[in-house]
Amino acid sequence: MTSLTTSPRPMRRAGGGLQRKPWWKTALGVVFTVLMLFPVYWMVNVSLTRTSDLRADPPHWFPWDPTFEGYTAVFGQQLPALGTSLLVGLGCVVLTVAIAAPAGYALALLNLRGGRTLNFLLLVAQMIPAVVMAMGFYAVYNSLGLLNTVGGLIVADSTVAVPFGVLLYTAFMSGIPRELLQAARVDGAGPWRTFRSIVLPVSRNSTLTVALFAFLWAWSDFIFASTLNRNGELIPITLGIYNYIGNNTTQWNAIMATAVVASVPATILLVVAQRYVAAGVTAGAVKD
Amino acid sequence: MTAIEAPATAGAPPGVGRAPAARRRRRGPAASQWAAVGFAAPLLVYLILFYAYPLARNIDLSVHDYTIRAFVQGNAEFVGFEKYVEVFTSSTFPTALWNTAVFTVVSIVFQYAIGLALAVFFRSGFQLSGVLRAMFLVPWLLPLIVSASTWAWMLNSDNGIVNSVLAAFGAEQINWLTSPDTALVSVIIANIWLGIPFNLVILYSGLQNIPGEVYEAASLDGAGPWKQFWSITFPLLRPVSAITILLGLIYTLKVVDVIWIMTTGGPGDASTTFAIWSYREAFGTGQPDFSPAAAVGNLLILIALVFGFLHLQLQRRQEDS
């Protein structure tokens, strides 16, 4: 009885009745959300404002007379940068998953000796500021001739995602029922086959989560791009925006248009992939 | 060692004969240990090449006198801790220390307080609360440069919306980003905005773990919402709060993008934190000065590690209880 009634209770407490949901709370929630998302709205608004209206006082609250000149500029000039960002993001995803998934398997299911130490090192690794990593990478890349290369940027960007990925995979894979692996072993599968045909498919949602974050982090990266790739022929979109700000501080509509375009993949990815992340974690692998 | 760990590892099914089991025990773990090392090998190589090596180079940078020429020729002079002394005695040091402390503490206090208030609000359950909560995540997903440049334009002295709204209430124009009095405040405002989603998400999931019965009992005892919050929600949420705040600290110490894009640490040193200082010395001017930058960076690592260990301690204590 108790367990049945617990979950709806808070709602009843708050609303004074399960059916009568407090509309004023919804209204308040909408107000909060509007306030929170105002800067995002403002970015879109400015991106659609005519250059001549940018300095209007008071500013135009709504783009009644929208212009796409900013967006024309973006697609005229920033298309290669968008491509580079996509390439870096995807490269980072592949590298991260390729390193993190087997490592998670070793840590969670193969009882790697020194696993606790490794786990600890990964936690520490996440705390190292990116500025410091950037300097180290700069020194290393300088001697290896890897400055201003897409490959070098992919590797540097992946340092943010790899420790996270390993920890996430380890946490998830530890929960994979041992019977599943036992069954595979009885069928004569070695560690590699077990990994490839059982552990990896079962961990699909983890892979999606890791890939999602690896992509988003690489896509959003500014520090590594602005240090290791500053003179590159192929610059990512974040650096594109940054250079834009430096070169032409008058055309904020074009800058904001670039910002809007740079935000689109992140937004799409989260809207689409949220479902996967939220989808039952290990559901379906073993019935009981 | 192997033999001791073996039974737990191999988990040989019962009923298997003693002798074969023993043999399997000896061969199995050894083989699987090789497999484990094999699967972890890419990570180990990766950590050495792309973590340990750059960090070692970074320490190397900080104890030599690397000018851009020495960088190219590779014959920098060894100077020991001279660069660290230089950093500590620099006139920027006290400013950067103060700014780092203010930036971090103020950001976190507000992020946490607002995040918690929103989490409690959303937890109370109302129509659309799920959708609205999801929308709160948007600032978190945007590339930092996007949010930072948007804030920079909003806080623009002449054409920014913030000043325009303030002017409507009769306030005078504030030079948010260009005045030494308000530059730090400006970047803190933007950073609080950026951190709210993270705090909201973690604290909300913490709230979900507080059983409803506790509240029922309290409301039977006649405790109002305010009393319930302070005597139930807040104390029970303490472990989650501690983790949230520590992660926030570690994250906030590292922040470069937001400040650099909005003010580049200026005017003067007015919004320069340690992370910004390090970035500016190495990459922000036309004259890269890697050695002091690396020294500041290493200092930053030390600070981050202190909080990191605190975080681990907390986590361990939580796992134990």
Coordinates of C-alpha atoms in Angstrom, one line a residue:
Chain A
M1 CA 0.0 0.0 0.0
T2 CA 2.7 2.4 1.0
S3 CA 4.8 1.7 -2.0
L4 CA 1.8 2.3 -4.2
T5 CA 1.0 5.7 -2.9
T6 CA 4.4 7.2 -2.4
S7 CA 5.1 8.4 -5.9
P8 CA 2.0 10.5 -6.6
R9 CA 2.1 11.9 -3.1
P10 CA 4.4 14.9 -3.6
M11 CA 2.2 16.0 -6.4
R12 CA -0.9 15.8 -4.3
R13 CA 0.8 17.6 -1.5
A14 CA 1.7 20.4 -3.8
G15 CA -1.5 20.6 -5.7
G16 CA -4.0 19.8 -3.0
G17 CA -5.4 17.1 -5.4
L18 CA -4.1 14.8 -8.0
Q19 CA -6.5 16.0 -10.7
R20 CA -6.2 19.7 -10.0
K21 CA -2.7 20.5 -11.1
P22 CA -1.7 24.0 -10.1
W23 CA -1.8 26.1 -13.2
W24 CA 0.0 29.0 -11.6
K25 CA 3.0 26.8 -11.2
T26 CA 3.0 26.0 -14.9
A27 CA 2.8 29.8 -15.5
L28 CA 5.7 30.4 -13.1
G29 CA 7.7 27.7 -14.8
V30 CA 7.1 29.2 -18.2
V31 CA 8.2 32.6 -16.8
F32 CA 11.4 31.1 -15.4
T33 CA 12.1 29.3 -18.7
V34 CA 11.6 32.4 -20.7
L35 CA 14.0 34.3 -18.5
M36 CA 16.6 31.6 -18.7
L37 CA 16.4 31.2 -22.4
F38 CA 16.3 35.0 -23.1
P39 CA 19.9 35.1 -24.1
V40 CA 19.3 32.3 -26.7
Y41 CA 16.3 34.2 -28.0
W42 CA 18.4 37.4 -28.2
M43 CA 21.0 35.6 -30.2
V44 CA 18.4 34.5 -32.7
N45 CA 16.8 38.0 -32.7
V46 CA 20.1 39.8 -33.3
S47 CA 21.1 37.3 -36.1
L48 CA 17.9 38.4 -38.0
T49 CA 18.3 42.1 -37.4
R50 CA 19.4 44.4 -40.2
T51 CA 22.9 46.0 -39.9
S52 CA 21.3 49.4 -39.9
D53 CA 19.0 48.5 -37.0
L54 CA 21.8 47.0 -34.8
R55 CA 22.5 50.3 -33.2
A56 CA 18.9 51.3 -32.8
D57 CA 18.0 52.7 -29.4
P58 CA 16.0 51.0 -27.9
P59 CA 17.0 47.8 -29.6
H60 CA 14.4 45.9 -31.6
W61 CA 12.8 43.3 -29.4
F62 CA 11.5 41.3 -32.3
P63 CA 12.8 41.0 -35.8
W64 CA 9.7 42.4 -37.5
D65 CA 11.6 43.0 -40.6
P66 CA 14.0 40.1 -40.6
T67 CA 17.1 39.9 -42.8
F68 CA 19.1 36.9 -43.8
E69 CA 22.2 38.8 -44.6
G70 CA 23.9 37.4 -41.6
Y71 CA 23.1 33.9 -42.6
T72 CA 24.2 34.5 -46.2
A73 CA 27.5 35.6 -44.8
V74 CA 27.8 32.5 -42.7
F75 CA 27.2 30.1 -45.5
G76 CA 29.4 32.1 -47.8
Q77 CA 32.4 32.2 -45.4
Q78 CA 32.0 29.6 -42.7
L79 CA 31.1 26.5 -44.6
P80 CA 34.6 25.1 -44.5
A81 CA 34.8 25.8 -40.8
L82 CA 31.5 23.9 -40.2
G83 CA 33.0 21.0 -42.2
T84 CA 36.2 21.0 -40.1
S85 CA 34.2 21.0 -36.9
L86 CA 32.1 18.1 -38.1
L87 CA 35.3 16.2 -39.1
V88 CA 36.9 17.0 -35.7
G89 CA 33.8 16.0 -33.9
L90 CA 33.4 12.7 -35.7
G91 CA 37.1 11.9 -35.4
C92 CA 36.9 12.6 -31.7
V93 CA 33.9 10.2 -31.4
V94 CA 35.7 7.4 -33.2
L95 CA 38.9 7.8 -31.2
T96 CA 37.1 8.1 -27.9
V97 CA 34.9 5.1 -28.4
A98 CA 37.8 3.0 -29.8
I99 CA 39.8 3.6 -26.7
A100 CA 37.2 3.8 -24.0
A101 CA 35.0 0.8 -24.8
P102 CA 37.7 -1.9 -24.6
A103 CA 39.2 -0.2 -21.6
G104 CA 35.8 -0.2 -19.8
Y105 CA 35.5 -3.9 -20.7
A106 CA 39.0 -4.6 -19.2
L107 CA 38.2 -2.6 -16.0
A108 CA 34.6 -3.8 -15.5
L109 CA 34.6 -7.4 -16.6
L110 CA 38.2 -8.7 -17.0
N111 CA 39.4 -7.7 -13.5
L112 CA 42.3 -5.8 -14.8
R113 CA 45.0 -5.7 -12.1
G114 CA 45.7 -2.2 -11.0
G115 CA 42.2 -1.2 -12.1
R116 CA 41.5 0.9 -9.0
T117 CA 44.6 2.9 -9.6
L118 CA 43.7 3.4 -13.2
N119 CA 40.2 4.5 -12.2
F120 CA 41.8 7.0 -9.8
L121 CA 44.1 8.3 -12.5
L122 CA 41.1 8.9 -14.8
L123 CA 39.3 10.9 -12.1
V124 CA 42.4 13.0 -11.6
A125 CA 42.8 13.4 -15.4
Q126 CA 39.4 15.0 -15.6
M127 CA 40.5 17.7 -13.2
I128 CA 43.4 18.9 -15.2
P129 CA 42.6 22.3 -16.7
A130 CA 42.5 22.4 -20.5
V131 CA 44.8 25.4 -20.6
V132 CA 47.5 23.3 -19.0
M133 CA 46.9 20.5 -21.4
A134 CA 47.0 22.9 -24.3
M135 CA 50.4 24.2 -23.3
G136 CA 51.8 20.7 -23.0
F137 CA 50.3 19.7 -26.4
Y138 CA 51.7 22.9 -27.9
A139 CA 55.2 22.0 -26.9
V140 CA 54.8 18.3 -28.0
Y141 CA 53.1 19.2 -31.3
N142 CA 55.7 21.9 -32.0
S143 CA 58.5 19.3 -32.0
L144 CA 56.4 16.7 -33.9
G145 CA 55.1 19.1 -36.5
L146 CA 51.5 18.4 -35.6
L147 CA 50.5 22.0 -34.9
N148 CA 47.7 23.2 -37.2
T149 CA 46.6 19.7 -38.2
V150 CA 43.1 18.3 -37.9
G151 CA 44.5 15.1 -36.5
G152 CA 46.4 16.9 -33.8
L153 CA 43.2 18.7 -32.8
I154 CA 41.2 15.5 -32.7
V155 CA 43.6 13.9 -30.3
A156 CA 43.7 17.0 -28.1
D157 CA 40.0 17.3 -28.0
S158 CA 39.6 13.6 -27.2
T159 CA 41.5 14.1 -23.9
V160 CA 38.4 15.7 -22.5
A161 CA 36.1 12.8 -23.5
V162 CA 38.3 9.7 -23.0
P163 CA 38.4 9.7 -19.2
F164 CA 34.7 10.4 -19.1
G165 CA 34.1 7.6 -21.6
V166 CA 36.1 5.0 -19.8
L167 CA 34.4 5.8 -16.4
L168 CA 31.0 5.7 -18.0
Y169 CA 31.6 2.4 -19.8
T170 CA 33.1 0.9 -16.7
A171 CA 30.1 1.9 -14.6
F172 CA 27.7 0.5 -17.1
M173 CA 29.6 -2.7 -18.0
S174 CA 29.9 -3.6 -14.3
G175 CA 26.2 -4.0 -14.3
I176 CA 26.1 -6.5 -17.1
P177 CA 24.9 -9.8 -15.7
R178 CA 27.7 -12.2 -15.3
E179 CA 25.5 -15.1 -16.5
L180 CA 25.5 -13.5 -19.9
L181 CA 29.3 -13.7 -20.1
Q182 CA 29.4 -17.1 -18.5
A183 CA 27.0 -18.3 -21.2
A184 CA 29.3 -16.9 -23.9
R185 CA 32.3 -18.6 -22.3
V186 CA 30.4 -21.9 -22.2
D187 CA 29.7 -21.5 -25.9
G188 CA 33.5 -21.2 -26.4
A189 CA 33.7 -17.5 -27.0
G190 CA 37.0 -15.9 -26.1
P191 CA 37.3 -12.4 -24.6
W192 CA 37.4 -10.7 -28.0
R193 CA 34.3 -12.4 -29.3
T194 CA 32.5 -11.8 -26.0
F195 CA 33.4 -8.2 -26.2
R196 CA 32.3 -7.8 -29.8
S197 CA 29.1 -9.8 -29.9
I198 CA 27.8 -9.4 -26.4
V199 CA 29.4 -6.6 -24.4
L200 CA 29.4 -4.0 -27.1
P201 CA 25.9 -4.5 -28.4
V202 CA 24.5 -4.5 -24.8
S203 CA 26.4 -1.3 -24.1
R204 CA 24.8 0.5 -27.1
N205 CA 23.2 3.2 -25.0
S206 CA 26.5 3.9 -23.2
T207 CA 28.2 4.2 -26.6
L208 CA 25.6 6.7 -27.7
T209 CA 26.0 8.7 -24.5
V210 CA 29.8 8.7 -24.9
A211 CA 29.7 9.5 -28.6
L212 CA 27.2 12.3 -27.9
F213 CA 29.4 14.0 -25.4
A214 CA 32.6 13.4 -27.3
F215 CA 31.0 15.1 -30.3
L216 CA 29.6 18.0 -28.3
W217 CA 32.8 18.7 -26.5
A218 CA 34.9 18.6 -29.6
W219 CA 32.4 20.7 -31.5
S220 CA 32.3 23.3 -28.7
D221 CA 36.1 23.3 -28.0
F222 CA 37.7 26.7 -28.2
I223 CA 40.8 26.4 -26.0
F224 CA 42.6 23.6 -28.0
A225 CA 41.5 25.1 -31.4
S226 CA 42.7 28.6 -30.5
T227 CA 46.1 27.3 -29.3
L228 CA 47.0 24.2 -31.4
N229 CA 45.2 25.2 -34.6
R230 CA 45.3 29.0 -34.7
N231 CA 47.1 29.2 -38.0
G232 CA 45.6 26.2 -39.5
E233 CA 44.1 26.2 -43.0
L234 CA 41.2 24.3 -41.6
I235 CA 39.8 26.0 -38.6
P236 CA 36.7 24.8 -36.6
I237 CA 33.6 26.9 -36.3
T238 CA 34.4 28.1 -32.8
L239 CA 37.5 29.7 -34.1
G240 CA 35.6 31.0 -37.0
I241 CA 33.3 32.9 -34.7
Y242 CA 36.2 34.1 -32.6
N243 CA 38.1 35.5 -35.6
Y244 CA 34.8 37.0 -36.8
I245 CA 34.5 38.9 -33.5
G246 CA 38.1 40.1 -33.8
N247 CA 37.8 41.2 -37.4
N248 CA 34.4 42.7 -37.5
T249 CA 32.9 43.9 -34.4
T250 CA 30.3 45.9 -36.2
Q251 CA 28.5 43.1 -37.9
W252 CA 27.0 41.5 -34.8
N253 CA 24.1 40.1 -36.9
A254 CA 26.6 38.0 -38.8
I255 CA 28.4 36.9 -35.7
M256 CA 25.2 35.9 -34.0
A257 CA 24.1 34.1 -37.2
T258 CA 27.3 32.1 -37.0
A259 CA 26.6 31.4 -33.4
V260 CA 23.1 30.2 -34.2
V261 CA 24.4 27.9 -36.9
A262 CA 27.1 26.6 -34.5
S263 CA 24.4 25.8 -32.0
V264 CA 22.2 23.9 -34.3
P265 CA 24.0 20.5 -34.4
A266 CA 24.3 20.5 -30.6
T267 CA 20.6 21.2 -30.2
I268 CA 19.5 18.6 -32.8
L269 CA 21.8 15.9 -31.3
L270 CA 20.4 16.4 -27.8
V271 CA 16.8 16.5 -28.9
V272 CA 17.2 13.3 -31.0
A273 CA 19.6 11.4 -28.7
Q274 CA 18.0 12.2 -25.4
R275 CA 15.6 9.4 -26.1
Y276 CA 18.5 6.9 -26.4
V277 CA 20.2 8.1 -23.3
A278 CA 17.1 7.9 -21.3
A279 CA 16.0 4.6 -22.8
G280 CA 16.3 1.7 -20.3
V281 CA 19.9 1.2 -19.4
T282 CA 20.5 -2.5 -19.6
A283 CA 16.8 -3.4 -20.3
G284 CA 16.3 -6.4 -22.5
A285 CA 19.6 -8.1 -22.2
V286 CA 18.7 -10.6 -19.6
K287 CA 15.0 -11.0 -18.8
D288 CA 15.2 -11.6 -15.1
Chain B
M1 CA 48.4 -13.1 -6.1
T2 CA 46.8 -14.7 -9.1
A3 CA 45.8 -17.8 -7.1
I4 CA 44.2 -15.7 -4.5
E5 CA 42.1 -13.6 -6.9
A6 CA 41.3 -16.5 -9.1
P7 CA 38.2 -18.0 -7.4
A8 CA 36.4 -14.8 -7.5
T9 CA 37.5 -14.1 -11.1
A10 CA 37.0 -17.4 -12.7
G11 CA 33.9 -18.4 -10.9
A12 CA 34.2 -22.0 -12.0
P13 CA 30.9 -23.7 -11.9
P14 CA 30.4 -26.0 -9.0
G15 CA 30.5 -29.7 -9.7
V16 CA 33.5 -29.5 -11.9
G17 CA 36.2 -32.0 -10.8
R18 CA 38.8 -30.7 -8.4
A19 CA 41.9 -31.3 -10.6
P20 CA 40.5 -29.7 -13.8
A21 CA 39.2 -26.8 -11.8
A22 CA 42.6 -26.2 -10.3
R23 CA 44.2 -26.3 -13.7
R24 CA 41.6 -24.0 -15.2
R25 CA 42.1 -21.7 -12.2
R26 CA 45.8 -21.4 -13.0
R27 CA 45.5 -21.0 -16.7
G28 CA 42.2 -19.0 -16.8
P29 CA 43.1 -16.0 -14.8
A30 CA 46.5 -15.7 -16.4
A31 CA 45.0 -15.8 -19.8
S32 CA 42.2 -13.4 -18.9
Q33 CA 44.8 -11.1 -17.3
W34 CA 46.6 -11.0 -20.6
A35 CA 43.3 -10.2 -22.3
A36 CA 42.5 -7.5 -19.7
V37 CA 45.9 -5.9 -20.4
G38 CA 45.3 -6.2 -24.1
F39 CA 41.9 -4.5 -23.9
A40 CA 43.3 -1.8 -21.7
A41 CA 46.4 -1.3 -23.7
P42 CA 45.1 1.4 -26.0
L43 CA 44.0 3.4 -23.0
L44 CA 47.4 2.9 -21.3
V45 CA 49.3 4.0 -24.4
Y46 CA 46.9 6.9 -24.8
L47 CA 47.3 8.1 -21.2
I48 CA 51.1 8.0 -21.5
L49 CA 51.3 9.7 -24.8
F50 CA 48.6 12.3 -24.5
Y51 CA 48.4 12.9 -20.8
A52 CA 51.6 12.1 -19.1
Y53 CA 53.9 13.3 -21.8
P54 CA 52.2 16.7 -22.4
L55 CA 52.1 17.2 -18.6
A56 CA 55.7 16.3 -18.3
R57 CA 56.5 18.8 -21.1
N58 CA 54.5 21.3 -19.2
I59 CA 56.6 20.9 -16.1
D60 CA 59.7 21.0 -18.3
L61 CA 58.5 24.3 -19.7
S62 CA 58.0 25.8 -16.2
V63 CA 61.6 25.1 -15.0
H64 CA 63.3 26.4 -18.1
D65 CA 63.4 29.8 -19.6
Y66 CA 61.5 29.2 -22.8
T67 CA 61.3 32.2 -25.1
I68 CA 59.9 31.7 -28.6
R69 CA 63.4 31.4 -30.0
A70 CA 64.5 28.8 -27.4
F71 CA 61.3 27.0 -28.2
V72 CA 62.3 26.6 -31.8
Q73 CA 65.9 25.9 -31.2
G74 CA 65.3 23.7 -28.2
N75 CA 68.1 25.1 -26.1
A76 CA 66.2 26.8 -23.2
E77 CA 68.2 27.5 -20.1
F78 CA 67.4 25.6 -16.9
V79 CA 66.3 28.0 -14.3
G80 CA 64.8 25.8 -11.6
F81 CA 62.0 27.4 -9.6
E82 CA 62.8 30.9 -10.8
K83 CA 59.7 31.1 -12.9
Y84 CA 57.6 30.1 -10.0
V85 CA 59.2 32.9 -7.9
E86 CA 58.5 35.3 -10.7
V87 CA 54.9 34.3 -10.7
F88 CA 54.4 34.6 -7.0
T89 CA 56.1 38.0 -6.8
S90 CA 54.3 39.3 -9.9
S91 CA 51.9 42.2 -9.4
T92 CA 49.3 40.1 -11.2
F93 CA 49.4 37.4 -8.6
P94 CA 47.4 38.9 -5.8
T95 CA 44.8 40.2 -8.3
A96 CA 44.5 36.8 -10.0
L97 CA 44.2 35.0 -6.7
W98 CA 41.5 37.4 -5.6
N99 CA 39.7 37.2 -8.9
T100 CA 39.9 33.4 -9.0
A101 CA 38.5 33.2 -5.5
V102 CA 35.7 35.7 -6.2
F103 CA 34.8 34.2 -9.6
T104 CA 34.7 30.7 -8.2
V105 CA 32.9 31.3 -4.9
V106 CA 30.3 33.8 -6.2
S107 CA 29.6 31.7 -9.3
I108 CA 29.1 28.6 -7.3
V109 CA 27.0 30.1 -4.5
F110 CA 24.5 31.5 -7.0
Q111 CA 24.5 28.5 -9.4
Y112 CA 23.8 26.2 -6.5
A113 CA 21.2 28.4 -4.8
I114 CA 19.3 29.0 -8.0
G115 CA 19.8 25.4 -9.2
L116 CA 18.4 24.1 -5.9
A117 CA 15.5 26.5 -5.9
L118 CA 14.6 25.5 -9.4
A119 CA 15.0 21.8 -8.6
V120 CA 12.6 22.0 -5.7
F121 CA 10.2 24.0 -7.8
F122 CA 10.3 21.5 -10.7
R123 CA 10.1 18.5 -8.3
S124 CA 6.8 19.8 -7.0
G125 CA 5.3 18.6 -10.3
F126 CA 3.0 20.5 -12.6
Q127 CA 2.0 20.4 -16.2
L128 CA 4.8 20.8 -18.7
S129 CA 7.4 20.6 -15.9
G130 CA 9.3 17.9 -17.9
V131 CA 9.4 19.9 -21.1
L132 CA 10.4 23.1 -19.3
R133 CA 13.1 21.3 -17.4
A134 CA 14.5 19.9 -20.6
M135 CA 14.6 23.4 -22.1
F136 CA 16.6 24.6 -19.1
L137 CA 19.4 22.4 -20.5
V138 CA 19.9 24.5 -23.6
P139 CA 22.5 26.9 -22.2
W140 CA 24.5 23.9 -21.2
L141 CA 24.7 22.5 -24.7
L142 CA 25.6 25.6 -26.5
P143 CA 29.3 26.0 -27.4
L144 CA 30.8 28.3 -24.8
I145 CA 31.9 30.8 -27.4
V146 CA 28.3 31.1 -28.5
S147 CA 27.0 31.9 -25.1
A148 CA 29.9 34.1 -24.3
S149 CA 29.6 36.2 -27.4
T150 CA 25.9 36.5 -26.9
W151 CA 26.4 37.8 -23.4
A152 CA 29.1 40.1 -24.6
W153 CA 26.7 41.7 -27.1
M154 CA 23.9 41.9 -24.5
L155 CA 26.2 43.7 -22.1
N156 CA 27.6 46.0 -24.8
S157 CA 27.8 49.5 -23.3
D158 CA 26.0 51.4 -26.1
N159 CA 23.8 48.9 -27.8
G160 CA 23.3 46.1 -25.3
I161 CA 19.9 45.1 -24.3
V162 CA 20.8 45.0 -20.6
N163 CA 21.7 48.7 -20.5
S164 CA 18.7 49.5 -22.6
V165 CA 16.4 47.9 -20.1
L166 CA 18.2 49.5 -17.2
A167 CA 17.9 52.9 -19.0
A168 CA 14.1 52.4 -19.1
F169 CA 14.2 52.3 -15.3
G170 CA 16.2 55.5 -15.3
A171 CA 19.6 53.9 -14.6
E172 CA 22.8 55.3 -16.1
Q173 CA 24.8 53.5 -18.7
I174 CA 27.0 50.9 -17.2
N175 CA 30.2 49.9 -19.1
W176 CA 29.8 46.3 -18.1
L177 CA 32.8 44.8 -19.9
T178 CA 35.1 47.8 -20.3
S179 CA 35.0 49.2 -16.7
P180 CA 37.4 47.6 -14.2
D181 CA 34.6 47.8 -11.6
T182 CA 32.1 45.6 -13.4
A183 CA 34.2 43.4 -15.7
L184 CA 34.4 40.6 -13.2
V185 CA 30.8 40.9 -12.2
S186 CA 29.9 40.6 -15.9
V187 CA 31.7 37.4 -16.5
I188 CA 30.4 36.0 -13.2
I189 CA 26.8 36.7 -14.3
A190 CA 27.4 34.9 -17.6
N191 CA 29.1 32.0 -15.8
I192 CA 26.2 31.7 -13.3
W193 CA 23.8 31.4 -16.2
L194 CA 26.0 28.7 -17.7
G195 CA 26.2 26.7 -14.5
I196 CA 22.5 26.7 -13.5
P197 CA 21.5 23.7 -15.8
F198 CA 24.2 21.5 -14.4
N199 CA 23.2 22.2 -10.8
L200 CA 19.5 21.8 -11.6
V201 CA 20.1 18.4 -13.2
I202 CA 22.2 16.9 -10.4
L203 CA 20.2 18.4 -7.6
Y204 CA 16.9 17.3 -9.2
S205 CA 18.1 13.7 -9.4
G206 CA 19.1 14.0 -5.8
L207 CA 15.7 15.2 -4.8
Q208 CA 14.1 12.2 -6.6
N209 CA 16.0 9.9 -4.3
I210 CA 14.3 11.4 -1.2
P211 CA 11.4 9.1 -0.4
G212 CA 8.0 10.7 -0.3
E213 CA 7.1 9.1 3.1
V214 CA 9.5 11.4 4.8
Y215 CA 7.5 14.4 3.6
E216 CA 4.2 12.7 4.5
A217 CA 5.3 12.2 8.0
A218 CA 6.5 15.8 8.2
S219 CA 3.3 17.2 6.9
L220 CA 1.3 15.1 9.3
D221 CA 3.4 16.8 12.0
G222 CA 2.2 20.1 10.6
A223 CA 5.5 21.2 9.0
G224 CA 4.9 23.8 6.3
P225 CA 6.8 23.8 3.0
W226 CA 9.5 26.2 4.3
K227 CA 10.1 24.0 7.4
Q228 CA 10.1 20.9 5.3
F229 CA 12.7 22.3 3.1
W230 CA 15.1 23.2 5.9
S231 CA 14.5 20.1 8.1
I232 CA 14.2 17.4 5.4
T233 CA 15.2 18.4 1.9
F234 CA 18.3 20.3 2.6
P235 CA 19.8 17.9 5.2
L236 CA 19.0 14.8 3.1
L237 CA 20.4 16.4 0.0
R238 CA 23.7 17.2 1.7
P239 CA 25.8 14.5 0.1
V240 CA 24.5 15.4 -3.4
S241 CA 25.1 19.0 -2.6
A242 CA 28.6 18.4 -1.6
I243 CA 29.4 16.6 -4.8
T244 CA 27.7 19.2 -6.9
I245 CA 29.6 22.0 -5.3
L246 CA 32.9 20.3 -5.6
L247 CA 32.5 19.4 -9.2
G248 CA 31.4 23.0 -9.7
L249 CA 34.6 24.2 -8.1
I250 CA 36.8 22.0 -10.2
Y251 CA 35.0 23.1 -13.3
T252 CA 34.9 26.8 -12.5
L253 CA 38.6 26.9 -11.7
K254 CA 39.3 25.8 -15.3
V255 CA 37.1 28.4 -17.0
V256 CA 38.9 30.2 -19.8
D257 CA 36.5 30.5 -22.8
V258 CA 33.9 32.6 -21.2
I259 CA 36.2 35.2 -19.6
W260 CA 38.5 35.3 -22.6
I261 CA 35.8 35.9 -25.1
M262 CA 34.0 38.5 -23.0
T263 CA 36.9 40.6 -21.6
T264 CA 40.2 38.8 -22.3
G265 CA 40.8 39.2 -18.6
G266 CA 40.7 42.9 -18.8
P267 CA 40.6 45.8 -18.6
G268 CA 44.1 45.5 -17.2
D269 CA 43.9 42.5 -14.9
A270 CA 40.4 43.3 -13.7
S271 CA 38.9 40.0 -14.6
T272 CA 42.1 37.9 -14.8
T273 CA 41.9 34.5 -13.1
F274 CA 44.7 32.0 -12.9
A275 CA 43.4 30.1 -15.9
I276 CA 43.2 33.3 -17.9
W277 CA 46.6 34.5 -16.8
S278 CA 48.1 31.2 -17.9
Y279 CA 46.3 31.4 -21.2
R280 CA 47.2 35.0 -21.8
E281 CA 50.9 34.5 -21.1
A282 CA 51.2 31.5 -23.5
F283 CA 48.8 32.3 -26.3
G284 CA 47.0 35.6 -25.7
T285 CA 49.7 38.1 -26.6
G286 CA 51.9 38.3 -29.7
Q287 CA 54.9 37.4 -27.4
P288 CA 54.3 33.9 -26.1
D289 CA 55.9 33.4 -22.7
F290 CA 55.5 29.8 -22.0
S291 CA 57.5 29.4 -18.9
P292 CA 55.5 31.6 -16.5
A293 CA 52.3 30.4 -18.2
A294 CA 53.3 26.8 -17.4
A295 CA 54.2 27.7 -13.8
V296 CA 50.7 29.3 -13.3
G297 CA 49.2 26.3 -15.0
N298 CA 50.9 23.9 -12.6
L299 CA 49.8 26.0 -9.7
L300 CA 46.2 25.6 -11.0
I301 CA 46.6 21.9 -11.3
L302 CA 47.7 21.8 -7.6
I303 CA 44.6 23.7 -6.6
A304 CA 42.3 21.5 -8.7
L305 CA 43.9 18.4 -7.2
V306 CA 43.2 19.5 -3.7
F307 CA 39.5 19.8 -4.5
G308 CA 39.8 16.7 -6.5
F309 CA 41.0 14.7 -3.5
L310 CA 38.2 16.2 -1.4
H311 CA 35.8 15.0 -4.0
L312 CA 37.2 11.5 -4.0
Q313 CA 37.0 11.4 -0.2
L314 CA 33.4 12.4 -0.3
Q315 CA 32.6 9.9 -2.9
R316 CA 34.3 7.1 -1.0
R317 CA 32.5 8.0 2.2
Q318 CA 29.2 8.0 0.4
E319 CA 29.9 4.6 -1.1
D320 CA 30.8 3.3 2.3
S321 CA 27.6 4.5 4.0

